JSON list of C-alpha atoms in Angstrom, two decimals:
[
{"chain": "A", "resi": 1251, "resn": "MET", "atom": "CA", "xyz": [-31.86, 12.81, -19.97]},
{"chain": "A", "resi": 1252, "resn": "THR", "atom": "CA", "xyz": [-31.99, 15.04, -16.89]},
{"chain": "A", "resi": 1253, "resn": "SER", "atom": "CA", "xyz": [-32.31, 12.06, -14.51]},
{"chain": "A", "resi": 1254, "resn": "LEU", "atom": "CA", "xyz": [-29.08, 10.44, -15.79]},
{"chain": "A", "resi": 1255, "resn": "PRO", "atom": "CA", "xyz": [-26.57, 12.87, -14.13]},
{"chain": "A", "resi": 1256, "resn": "ALA", "atom": "CA", "xyz": [-28.44, 12.63, -10.82]},
{"chain": "A", "resi": 1257, "resn": "SER", "atom": "CA", "xyz": [-28.29, 8.83, -10.76]},
{"chain": "A", "resi": 1258, "resn": "ASP", "atom": "CA", "xyz": [-24.62, 8.91, -11.76]},
{"chain": "A", "resi": 1259, "resn": "LEU", "atom": "CA", "xyz": [-23.95, 11.35, -8.92]},
{"chain": "A", "resi": 1260, "resn": "THR", "atom": "CA", "xyz": [-25.64, 9.16, -6.29]},
{"chain": "A", "resi": 1261, "resn": "GLY", "atom": "CA", "xyz": [-23.79, 6.13, -7.66]},
{"chain": "A", "resi": 1262, "resn": "GLY", "atom": "CA", "xyz": [-20.49, 7.98, -7.31]},
{"chain": "A", "resi": 1263, "resn": "ILE", "atom": "CA", "xyz": [-21.35, 8.92, -3.73]},
{"chain": "A", "resi": 1264, "resn": "TRP", "atom": "CA", "xyz": [-22.11, 5.26, -2.94]},
{"chain": "A", "resi": 1265, "resn": "VAL", "atom": "CA", "xyz": [-18.82, 4.19, -4.55]},
{"chain": "A", "resi": 1266, "resn": "ILE", "atom": "CA", "xyz": [-16.94, 6.74, -2.44]},
{"chain": "A", "resi": 1267, "resn": "ARG", "atom": "CA", "xyz": [-18.77, 5.61, 0.72]},
{"chain": "A", "resi": 1268, "resn": "PHE", "atom": "CA", "xyz": [-18.00, 1.96, -0.06]},
{"chain": "A", "resi": 1269, "resn": "PHE", "atom": "CA", "xyz": [-14.32, 2.79, -0.66]},
{"chain": "A", "resi": 1270, "resn": "VAL", "atom": "CA", "xyz": [-14.09, 4.78, 2.60]},
{"chain": "A", "resi": 1271, "resn": "ILE", "atom": "CA", "xyz": [-15.75, 1.98, 4.60]},
{"chain": "A", "resi": 1272, "resn": "THR", "atom": "CA", "xyz": [-13.52, -0.74, 3.13]},
{"chain": "A", "resi": 1273, "resn": "SER", "atom": "CA", "xyz": [-10.34, 1.33, 3.60]},
{"chain": "A", "resi": 1274, "resn": "THR", "atom": "CA", "xyz": [-11.37, 2.06, 7.20]},
{"chain": "A", "resi": 1275, "resn": "PHE", "atom": "CA", "xyz": [-11.88, -1.66, 7.87]},
{"chain": "A", "resi": 1276, "resn": "LYS", "atom": "CA", "xyz": [-8.46, -2.43, 6.31]},
{"chain": "A", "resi": 1277, "resn": "TRP", "atom": "CA", "xyz": [-6.87, 0.26, 8.51]},
{"chain": "A", "resi": 1278, "resn": "ILE", "atom": "CA", "xyz": [-8.56, -1.14, 11.64]},
{"chain": "A", "resi": 1279, "resn": "SER", "atom": "CA", "xyz": [-7.43, -4.70, 10.80]},
{"chain": "A", "resi": 1280, "resn": "GLU", "atom": "CA", "xyz": [-3.86, -3.50, 10.17]},
{"chain": "A", "resi": 1281, "resn": "LEU", "atom": "CA", "xyz": [-3.96, -1.64, 13.48]},
{"chain": "A", "resi": 1282, "resn": "LYS", "atom": "CA", "xyz": [-5.15, -4.81, 15.26]},
{"chain": "A", "resi": 1283, "resn": "ILE", "atom": "CA", "xyz": [-2.29, -6.76, 13.65]},
{"chain": "A", "resi": 1284, "resn": "LEU", "atom": "CA", "xyz": [0.21, -4.14, 14.87]},
{"chain": "A", "resi": 1285, "resn": "GLN", "atom": "CA", "xyz": [-1.31, -4.30, 18.37]},
{"chain": "A", "resi": 1286, "resn": "ARG", "atom": "CA", "xyz": [-1.00, -8.09, 18.28]},
{"chain": "A", "resi": 1287, "resn": "LEU", "atom": "CA", "xyz": [2.69, -7.72, 17.38]},
{"chain": "A", "resi": 1288, "resn": "ASP", "atom": "CA", "xyz": [3.12, -5.19, 20.18]},
{"chain": "A", "resi": 1289, "resn": "THR", "atom": "CA", "xyz": [1.87, -7.73, 22.72]},
{"chain": "A", "resi": 1290, "resn": "GLY", "atom": "CA", "xyz": [5.12, -9.62, 22.11]},
{"chain": "A", "resi": 1291, "resn": "ILE", "atom": "CA", "xyz": [4.02, -12.77, 20.27]},
{"chain": "A", "resi": 1292, "resn": "ASP", "atom": "CA", "xyz": [6.91, -12.46, 17.78]},
{"chain": "A", "resi": 1293, "resn": "HIS", "atom": "CA", "xyz": [9.44, -9.71, 18.48]},
{"chain": "A", "resi": 1294, "resn": "ARG", "atom": "CA", "xyz": [11.71, -10.78, 15.64]},
{"chain": "A", "resi": 1295, "resn": "TYR", "atom": "CA", "xyz": [8.91, -10.35, 13.08]},
{"chain": "A", "resi": 1296, "resn": "LYS", "atom": "CA", "xyz": [8.12, -6.93, 14.54]},
{"chain": "A", "resi": 1297, "resn": "LEU", "atom": "CA", "xyz": [11.74, -5.85, 14.20]},
{"chain": "A", "resi": 1298, "resn": "ARG", "atom": "CA", "xyz": [11.88, -7.25, 10.66]},
{"chain": "A", "resi": 1299, "resn": "VAL", "atom": "CA", "xyz": [8.76, -5.24, 9.69]},
{"chain": "A", "resi": 1300, "resn": "PHE", "atom": "CA", "xyz": [9.93, -1.93, 11.17]},
{"chain": "A", "resi": 1301, "resn": "THR", "atom": "CA", "xyz": [13.50, -2.15, 9.83]},
{"chain": "A", "resi": 1302, "resn": "LYS", "atom": "CA", "xyz": [12.36, -2.51, 6.19]}
]
């Protein structure tokens, strides 16, 4: 019974790490998309996004 809380704790840490890594990758991809819009491929779409 004493080993159960420890394994649950490590599992929670891994879940948090996984969530942080995935959210960081999403943030980086969103940043790349914004940079791509800033290069001027579609100015109208950029204006449409920022005016919402």
